[in-house]
PDB file of C-alpha atoms in Angstrom:
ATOM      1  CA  UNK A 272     107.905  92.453  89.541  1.00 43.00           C
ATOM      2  CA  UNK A 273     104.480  92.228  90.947  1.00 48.00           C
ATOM      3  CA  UNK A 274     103.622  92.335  94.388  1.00 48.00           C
ATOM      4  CA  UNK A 275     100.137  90.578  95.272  1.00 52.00           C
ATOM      5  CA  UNK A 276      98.248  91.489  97.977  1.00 53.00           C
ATOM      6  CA  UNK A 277      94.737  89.726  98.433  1.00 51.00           C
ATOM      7  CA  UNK A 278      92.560  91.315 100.407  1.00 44.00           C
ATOM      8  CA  UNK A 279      89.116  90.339 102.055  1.00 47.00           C
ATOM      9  CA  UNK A 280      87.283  94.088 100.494  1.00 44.00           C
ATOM     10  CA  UNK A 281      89.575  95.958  98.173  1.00 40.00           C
ATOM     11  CA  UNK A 282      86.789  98.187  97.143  1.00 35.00           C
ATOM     12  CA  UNK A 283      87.784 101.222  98.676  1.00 35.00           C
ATOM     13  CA  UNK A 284      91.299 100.651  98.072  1.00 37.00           C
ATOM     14  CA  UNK A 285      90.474 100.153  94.117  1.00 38.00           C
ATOM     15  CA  UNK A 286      88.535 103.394  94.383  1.00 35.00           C
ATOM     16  CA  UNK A 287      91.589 104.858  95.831  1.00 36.00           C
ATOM     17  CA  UNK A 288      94.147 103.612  93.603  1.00 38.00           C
ATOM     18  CA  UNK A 289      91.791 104.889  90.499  1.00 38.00           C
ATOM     19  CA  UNK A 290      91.261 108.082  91.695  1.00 39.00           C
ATOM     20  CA  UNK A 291      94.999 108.655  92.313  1.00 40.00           C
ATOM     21  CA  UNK A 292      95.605 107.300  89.015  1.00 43.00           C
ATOM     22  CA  UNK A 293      92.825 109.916  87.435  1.00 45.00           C
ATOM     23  CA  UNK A 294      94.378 112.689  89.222  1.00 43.00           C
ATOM     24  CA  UNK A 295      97.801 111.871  87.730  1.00 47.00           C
ATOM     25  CA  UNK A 296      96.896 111.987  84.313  1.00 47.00           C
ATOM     26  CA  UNK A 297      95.087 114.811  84.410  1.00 47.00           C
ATOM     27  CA  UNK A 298      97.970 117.057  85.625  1.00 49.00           C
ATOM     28  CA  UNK A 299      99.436 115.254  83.297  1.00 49.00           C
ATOM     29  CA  UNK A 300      97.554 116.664  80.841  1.00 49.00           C
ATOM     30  CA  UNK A 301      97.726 120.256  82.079  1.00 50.00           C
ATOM     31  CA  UNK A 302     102.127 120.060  81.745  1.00 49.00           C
ATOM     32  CA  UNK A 303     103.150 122.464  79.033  1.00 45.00           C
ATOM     33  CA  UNK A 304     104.076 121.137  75.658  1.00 48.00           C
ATOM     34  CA  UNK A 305     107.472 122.020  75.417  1.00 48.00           C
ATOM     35  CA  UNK A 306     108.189 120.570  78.984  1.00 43.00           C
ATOM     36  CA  UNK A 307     111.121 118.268  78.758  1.00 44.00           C
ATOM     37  CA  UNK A 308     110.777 114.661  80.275  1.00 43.00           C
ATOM     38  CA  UNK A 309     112.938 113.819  82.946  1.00 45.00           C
ATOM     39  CA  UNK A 310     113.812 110.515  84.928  1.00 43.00           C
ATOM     40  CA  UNK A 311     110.717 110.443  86.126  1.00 40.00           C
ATOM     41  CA  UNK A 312     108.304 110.227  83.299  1.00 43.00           C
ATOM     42  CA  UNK A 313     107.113 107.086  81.527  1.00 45.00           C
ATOM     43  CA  UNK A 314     107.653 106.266  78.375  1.00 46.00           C
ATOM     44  CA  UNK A 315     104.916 107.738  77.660  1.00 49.00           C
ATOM     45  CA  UNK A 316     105.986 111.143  78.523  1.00 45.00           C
ATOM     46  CA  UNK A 317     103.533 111.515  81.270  1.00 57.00           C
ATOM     47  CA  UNK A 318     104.859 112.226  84.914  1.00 58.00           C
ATOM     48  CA  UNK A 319     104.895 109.596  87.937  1.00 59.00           C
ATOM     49  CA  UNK A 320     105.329 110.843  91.321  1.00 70.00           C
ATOM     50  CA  UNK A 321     107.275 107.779  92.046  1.00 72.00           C
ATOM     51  CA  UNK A 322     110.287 106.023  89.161  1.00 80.00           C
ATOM     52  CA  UNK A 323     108.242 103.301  87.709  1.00 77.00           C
ATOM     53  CA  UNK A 324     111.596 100.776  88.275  1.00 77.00           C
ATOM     54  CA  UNK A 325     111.517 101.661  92.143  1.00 80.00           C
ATOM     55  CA  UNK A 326     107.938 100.603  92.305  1.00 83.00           C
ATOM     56  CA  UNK A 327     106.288  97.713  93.054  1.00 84.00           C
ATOM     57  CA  UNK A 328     102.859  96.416  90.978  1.00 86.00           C
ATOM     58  CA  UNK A 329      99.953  95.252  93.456  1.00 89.00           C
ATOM     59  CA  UNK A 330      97.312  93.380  92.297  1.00 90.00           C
ATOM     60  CA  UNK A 331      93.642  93.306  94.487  1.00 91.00           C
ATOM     61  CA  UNK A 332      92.101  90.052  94.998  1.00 93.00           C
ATOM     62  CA  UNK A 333      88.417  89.242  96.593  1.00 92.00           C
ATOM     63  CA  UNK A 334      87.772  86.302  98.060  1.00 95.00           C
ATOM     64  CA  UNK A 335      86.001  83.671  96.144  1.00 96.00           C
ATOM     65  CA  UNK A 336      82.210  82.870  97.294  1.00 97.00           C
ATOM     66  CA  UNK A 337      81.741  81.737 100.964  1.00 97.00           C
ATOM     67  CA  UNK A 338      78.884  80.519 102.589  1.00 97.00           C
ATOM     68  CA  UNK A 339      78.163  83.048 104.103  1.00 96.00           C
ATOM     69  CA  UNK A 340      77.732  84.929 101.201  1.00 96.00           C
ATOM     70  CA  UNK A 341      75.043  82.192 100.044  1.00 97.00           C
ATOM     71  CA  UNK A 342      72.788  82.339 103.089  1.00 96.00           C
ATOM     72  CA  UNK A 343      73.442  86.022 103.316  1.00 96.00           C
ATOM     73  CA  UNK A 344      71.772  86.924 100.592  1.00 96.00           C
ATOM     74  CA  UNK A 345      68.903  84.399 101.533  1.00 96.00           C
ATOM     75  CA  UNK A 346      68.147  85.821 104.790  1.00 96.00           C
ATOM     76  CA  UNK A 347      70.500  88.561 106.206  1.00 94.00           C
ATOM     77  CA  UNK A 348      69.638  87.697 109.712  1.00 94.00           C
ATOM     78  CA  UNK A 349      72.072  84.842 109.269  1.00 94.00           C
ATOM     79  CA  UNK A 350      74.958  86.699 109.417  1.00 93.00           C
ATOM     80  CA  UNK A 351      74.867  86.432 112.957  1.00 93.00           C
ATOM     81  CA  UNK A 352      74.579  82.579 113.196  1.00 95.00           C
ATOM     82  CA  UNK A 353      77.372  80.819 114.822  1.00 94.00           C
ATOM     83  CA  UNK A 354      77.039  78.238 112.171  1.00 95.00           C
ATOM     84  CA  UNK A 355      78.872  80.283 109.485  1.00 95.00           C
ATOM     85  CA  UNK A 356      82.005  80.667 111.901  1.00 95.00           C
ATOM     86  CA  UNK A 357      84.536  81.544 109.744  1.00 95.00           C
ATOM     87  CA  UNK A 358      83.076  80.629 106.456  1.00 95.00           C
ATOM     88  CA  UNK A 359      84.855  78.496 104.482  1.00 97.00           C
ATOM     89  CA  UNK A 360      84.192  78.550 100.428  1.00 97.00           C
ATOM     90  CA  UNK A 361      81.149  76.995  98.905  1.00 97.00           C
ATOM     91  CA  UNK A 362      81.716  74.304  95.866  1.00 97.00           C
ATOM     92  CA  UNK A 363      81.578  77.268  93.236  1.00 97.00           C
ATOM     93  CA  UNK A 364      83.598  79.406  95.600  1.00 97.00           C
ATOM     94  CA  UNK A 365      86.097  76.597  94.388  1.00 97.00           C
ATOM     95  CA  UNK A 366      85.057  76.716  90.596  1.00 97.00           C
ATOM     96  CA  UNK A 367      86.003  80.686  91.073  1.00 97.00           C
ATOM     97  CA  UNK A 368      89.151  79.670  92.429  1.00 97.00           C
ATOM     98  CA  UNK A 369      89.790  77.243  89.729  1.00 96.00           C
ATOM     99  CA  UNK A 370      88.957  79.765  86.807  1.00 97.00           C
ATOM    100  CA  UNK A 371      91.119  82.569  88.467  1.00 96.00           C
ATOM    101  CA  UNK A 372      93.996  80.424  88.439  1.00 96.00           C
ATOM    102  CA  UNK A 373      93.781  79.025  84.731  1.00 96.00           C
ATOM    103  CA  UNK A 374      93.368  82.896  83.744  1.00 96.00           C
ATOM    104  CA  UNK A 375      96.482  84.095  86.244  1.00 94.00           C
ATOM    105  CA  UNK A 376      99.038  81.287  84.546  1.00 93.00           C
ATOM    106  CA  UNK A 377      97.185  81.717  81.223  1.00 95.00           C
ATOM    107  CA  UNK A 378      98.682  85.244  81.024  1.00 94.00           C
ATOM    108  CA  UNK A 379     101.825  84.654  82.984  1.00 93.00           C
ATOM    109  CA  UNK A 380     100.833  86.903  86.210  1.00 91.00           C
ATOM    110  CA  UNK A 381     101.915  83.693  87.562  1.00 90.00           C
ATOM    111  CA  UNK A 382     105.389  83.560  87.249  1.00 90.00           C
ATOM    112  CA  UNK A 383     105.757  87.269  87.921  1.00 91.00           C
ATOM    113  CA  UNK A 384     104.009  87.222  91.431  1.00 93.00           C
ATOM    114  CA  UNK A 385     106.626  87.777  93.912  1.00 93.00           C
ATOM    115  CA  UNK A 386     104.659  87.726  97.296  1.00 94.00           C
ATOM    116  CA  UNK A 387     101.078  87.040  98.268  1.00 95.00           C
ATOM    117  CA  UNK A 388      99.837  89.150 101.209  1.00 93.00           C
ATOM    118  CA  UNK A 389      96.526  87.622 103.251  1.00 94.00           C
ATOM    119  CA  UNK A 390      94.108  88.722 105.597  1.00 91.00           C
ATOM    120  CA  UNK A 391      93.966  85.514 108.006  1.00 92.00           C
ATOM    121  CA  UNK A 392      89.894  84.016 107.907  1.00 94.00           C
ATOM    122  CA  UNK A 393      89.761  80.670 106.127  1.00 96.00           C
ATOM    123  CA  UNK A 394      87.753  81.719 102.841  1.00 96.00           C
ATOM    124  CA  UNK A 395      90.683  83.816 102.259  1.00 96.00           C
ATOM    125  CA  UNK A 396      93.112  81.768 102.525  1.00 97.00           C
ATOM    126  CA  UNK A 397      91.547  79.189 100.458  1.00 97.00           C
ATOM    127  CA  UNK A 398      91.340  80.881  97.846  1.00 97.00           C
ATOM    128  CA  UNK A 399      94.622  82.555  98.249  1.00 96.00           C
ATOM    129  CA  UNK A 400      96.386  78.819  97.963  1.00 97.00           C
ATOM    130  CA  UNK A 401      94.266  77.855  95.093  1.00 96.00           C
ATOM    131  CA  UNK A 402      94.700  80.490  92.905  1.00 96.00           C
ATOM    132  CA  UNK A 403      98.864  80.986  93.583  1.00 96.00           C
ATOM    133  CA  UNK A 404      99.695  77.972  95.267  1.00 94.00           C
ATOM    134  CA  UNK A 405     101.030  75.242  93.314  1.00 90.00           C
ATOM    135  CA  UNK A 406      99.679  71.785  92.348  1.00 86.00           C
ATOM    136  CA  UNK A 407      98.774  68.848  94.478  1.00 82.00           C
ATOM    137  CA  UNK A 408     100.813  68.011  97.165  1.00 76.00           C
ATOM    138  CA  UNK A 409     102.034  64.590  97.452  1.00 71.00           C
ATOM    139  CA  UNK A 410     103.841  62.567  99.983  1.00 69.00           C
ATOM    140  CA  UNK A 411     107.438  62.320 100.373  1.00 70.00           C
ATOM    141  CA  UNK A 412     107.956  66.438  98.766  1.00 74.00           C
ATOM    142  CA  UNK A 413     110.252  68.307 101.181  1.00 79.00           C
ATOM    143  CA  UNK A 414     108.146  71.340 101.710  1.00 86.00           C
ATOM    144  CA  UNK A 415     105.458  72.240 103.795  1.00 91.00           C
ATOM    145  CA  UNK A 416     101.815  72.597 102.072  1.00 94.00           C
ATOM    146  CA  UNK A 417     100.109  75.599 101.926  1.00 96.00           C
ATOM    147  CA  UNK A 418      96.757  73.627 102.508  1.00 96.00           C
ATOM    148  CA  UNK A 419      96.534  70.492 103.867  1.00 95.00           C
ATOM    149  CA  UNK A 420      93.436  67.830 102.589  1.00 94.00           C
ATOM    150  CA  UNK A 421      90.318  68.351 103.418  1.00 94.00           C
ATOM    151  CA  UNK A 422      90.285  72.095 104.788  1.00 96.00           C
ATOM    152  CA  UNK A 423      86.560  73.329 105.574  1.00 92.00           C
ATOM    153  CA  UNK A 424      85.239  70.536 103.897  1.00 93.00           C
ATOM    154  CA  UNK A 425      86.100  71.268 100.716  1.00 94.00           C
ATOM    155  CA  UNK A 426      87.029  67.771  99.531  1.00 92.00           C
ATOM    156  CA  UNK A 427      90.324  69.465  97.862  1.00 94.00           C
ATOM    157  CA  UNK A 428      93.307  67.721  98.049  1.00 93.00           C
ATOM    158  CA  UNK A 429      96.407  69.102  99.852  1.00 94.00           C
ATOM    159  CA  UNK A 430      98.394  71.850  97.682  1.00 94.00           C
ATOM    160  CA  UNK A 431     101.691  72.351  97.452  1.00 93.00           C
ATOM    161  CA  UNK A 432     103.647  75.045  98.312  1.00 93.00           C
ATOM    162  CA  UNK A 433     106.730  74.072  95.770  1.00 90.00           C
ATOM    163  CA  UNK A 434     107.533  76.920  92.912  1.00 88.00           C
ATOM    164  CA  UNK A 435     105.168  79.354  95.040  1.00 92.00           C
ATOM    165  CA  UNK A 436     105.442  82.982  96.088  1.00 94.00           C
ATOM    166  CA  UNK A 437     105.864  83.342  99.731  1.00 95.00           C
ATOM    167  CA  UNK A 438     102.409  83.945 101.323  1.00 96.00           C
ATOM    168  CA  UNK A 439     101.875  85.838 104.921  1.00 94.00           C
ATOM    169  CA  UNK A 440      98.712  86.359 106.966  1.00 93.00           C
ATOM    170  CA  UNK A 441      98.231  89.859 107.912  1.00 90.00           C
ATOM    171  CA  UNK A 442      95.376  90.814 110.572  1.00 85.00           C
ATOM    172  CA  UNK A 443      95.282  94.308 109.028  1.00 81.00           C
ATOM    173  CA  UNK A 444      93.876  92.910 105.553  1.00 83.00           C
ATOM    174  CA  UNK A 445      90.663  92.328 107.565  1.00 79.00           C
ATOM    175  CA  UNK A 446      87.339  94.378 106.416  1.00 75.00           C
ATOM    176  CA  UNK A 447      85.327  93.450 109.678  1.00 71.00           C
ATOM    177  CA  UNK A 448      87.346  92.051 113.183  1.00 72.00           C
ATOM    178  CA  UNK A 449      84.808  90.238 113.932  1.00 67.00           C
ATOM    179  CA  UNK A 450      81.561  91.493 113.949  1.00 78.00           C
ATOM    180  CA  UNK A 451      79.830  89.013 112.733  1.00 91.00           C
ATOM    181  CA  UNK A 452      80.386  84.971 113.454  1.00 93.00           C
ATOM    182  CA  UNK A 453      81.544  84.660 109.651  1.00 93.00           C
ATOM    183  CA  UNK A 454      84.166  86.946 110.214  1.00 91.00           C
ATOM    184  CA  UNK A 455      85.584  85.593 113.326  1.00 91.00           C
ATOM    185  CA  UNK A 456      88.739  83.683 112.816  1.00 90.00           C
ATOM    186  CA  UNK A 457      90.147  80.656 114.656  1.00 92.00           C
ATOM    187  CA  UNK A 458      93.330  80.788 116.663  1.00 90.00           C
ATOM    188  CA  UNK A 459      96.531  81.028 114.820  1.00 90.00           C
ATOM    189  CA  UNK A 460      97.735  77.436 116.175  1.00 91.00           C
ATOM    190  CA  UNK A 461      94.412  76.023 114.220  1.00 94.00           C
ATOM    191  CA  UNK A 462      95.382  77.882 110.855  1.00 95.00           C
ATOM    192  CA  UNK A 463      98.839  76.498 111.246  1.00 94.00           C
ATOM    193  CA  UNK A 464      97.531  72.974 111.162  1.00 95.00           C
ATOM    194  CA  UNK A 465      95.075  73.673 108.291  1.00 96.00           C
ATOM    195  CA  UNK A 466      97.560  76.217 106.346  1.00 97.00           C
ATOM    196  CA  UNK A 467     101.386  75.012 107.365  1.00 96.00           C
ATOM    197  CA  UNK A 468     103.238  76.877 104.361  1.00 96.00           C
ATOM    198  CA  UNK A 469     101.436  80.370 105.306  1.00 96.00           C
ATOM    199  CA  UNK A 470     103.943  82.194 107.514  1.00 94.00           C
ATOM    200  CA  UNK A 471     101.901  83.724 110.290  1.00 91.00           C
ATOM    201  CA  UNK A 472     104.633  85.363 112.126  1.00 86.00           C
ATOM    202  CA  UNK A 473     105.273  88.881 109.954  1.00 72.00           C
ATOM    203  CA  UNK A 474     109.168  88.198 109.653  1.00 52.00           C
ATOM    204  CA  UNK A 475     108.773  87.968 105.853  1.00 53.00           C
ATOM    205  CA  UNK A 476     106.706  91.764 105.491  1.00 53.00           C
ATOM    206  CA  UNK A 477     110.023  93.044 107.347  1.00 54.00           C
ATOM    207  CA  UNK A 478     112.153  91.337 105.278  1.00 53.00           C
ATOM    208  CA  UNK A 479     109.657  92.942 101.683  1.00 53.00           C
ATOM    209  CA  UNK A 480     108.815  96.546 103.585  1.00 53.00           C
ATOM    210  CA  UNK A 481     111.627  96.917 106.066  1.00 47.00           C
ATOM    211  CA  UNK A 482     111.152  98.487 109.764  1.00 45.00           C
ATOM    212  CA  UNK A 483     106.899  98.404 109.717  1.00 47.00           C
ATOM    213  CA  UNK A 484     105.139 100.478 112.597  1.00 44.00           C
ATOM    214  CA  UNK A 485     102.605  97.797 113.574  1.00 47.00           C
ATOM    215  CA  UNK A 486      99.102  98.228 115.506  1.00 45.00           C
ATOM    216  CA  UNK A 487      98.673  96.427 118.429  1.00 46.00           C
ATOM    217  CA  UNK A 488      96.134  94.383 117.327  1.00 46.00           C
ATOM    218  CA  UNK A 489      98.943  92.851 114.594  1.00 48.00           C
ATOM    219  CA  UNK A 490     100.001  90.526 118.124  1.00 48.00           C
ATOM    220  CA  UNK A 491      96.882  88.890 117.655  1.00 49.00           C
ATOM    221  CA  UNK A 492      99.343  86.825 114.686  1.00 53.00           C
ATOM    222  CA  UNK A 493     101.666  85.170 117.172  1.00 52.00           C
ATOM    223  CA  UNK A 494     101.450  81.519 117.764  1.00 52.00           C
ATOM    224  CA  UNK A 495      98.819  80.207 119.805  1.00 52.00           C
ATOM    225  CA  UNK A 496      96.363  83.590 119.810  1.00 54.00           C
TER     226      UNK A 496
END
């Protein structure tokens, strides 16, 4: 089953992942003919380092276009304008969001996804709800949404967290802490408000990963940070 982690760059982790995934084959290539598969291999024949049924599938996600990205590319000195505090998405950041999902339920991924992992800046989340959250949230449903109305803006209506994958918020998942205005977050006790379904608090990637050796900088998750 897959595991989803969305990230806010996955570039160099995609470069990692394909090179590892080059490098495998070609050994592959290099075993002898008359070597006999074991346990190990796929169906293929080829060898894994790892059995396929003990791993888990991730799947790299950017985040949809922010506004930042928009004035960005109009004048780079922006970036350091306190106006695009943690950019939220722009109205065809949202169209992304909407053609992602119809493509993931379109060919099932949807169904499959068994946790969503998040780096915690609003953009992110956004589109992290829209694509694997579920549909609209109404009144009187006994869960908490993962979005509520309204966030950044956006004129999008609360969605649902019913017949979702779990999703955390993972400080780690962050390409910049910071460094510019757009990538400064707000406090955990805001995201809570905006994002009430998204469990900030790391007890679920114990629960999926087990014991985890965390950085200090993973405490700035706890409530009211």
């Amino acid at each position: 089953m897959p595991l989803l982690l969305l990230l806010k760059n996955s570039s160099f982790i995609l470069t990692t992942l394909i090179s590892f995934h080059n490098l495998r084959h070609h050994r592959a290539s290099q075993r002898s003919p008359r070597s006999t598969p074991t346990d190990m291999d796929t169906s293929s024949g080829q060898g894994i380092i790892y059995p396929l049924h003990r791993c888990k599938k991730l799947h790299l996600v950017r985040h949809a276009q922010g506004f930042h990205n928009v004035e960005g590319d109009k004048n780079p000195d922006s970036y350091v304008s306190y106006d695009l505090f943690d950019a939220s998405l722009t109205p065809l950041g949202w169209k992304q969001v909407d053609n992602l999902r119809e493509h993931v339920k379109a060919s099932g991924l949807s169904k499959r996804v068994q946790l969503v992992v998040v780096s915690p800046l609003s953009r992110t989340m956004q589109t992290a709800v829209g694509v694997f959250g579920g549909d609209a949230h109404a009144d009187g449903i006994d869960a908490p949404p993962l979005m509520n109305d309204n966030v950044g803006n956006s004129n999008r209506h609360a969605i649902s967290s019913l017949n979702s994958p779990p999703f955390i918020a993972v400080e780690l998942c962050r390409e910049h802490l910071g460094v510019h205005p757009c990538d400064k977050r707000r406090s955990i006790t805001e995201y809570q408000n905006m994002f009430p379904a998204i469990d900030f608090s790391l007890s679920m990637m114990r629960t999926f990963c087990g014991n985890l050796i965390l950085e200090r900088r993973m405490k700035k998750l706890l409530p009211g940070d």
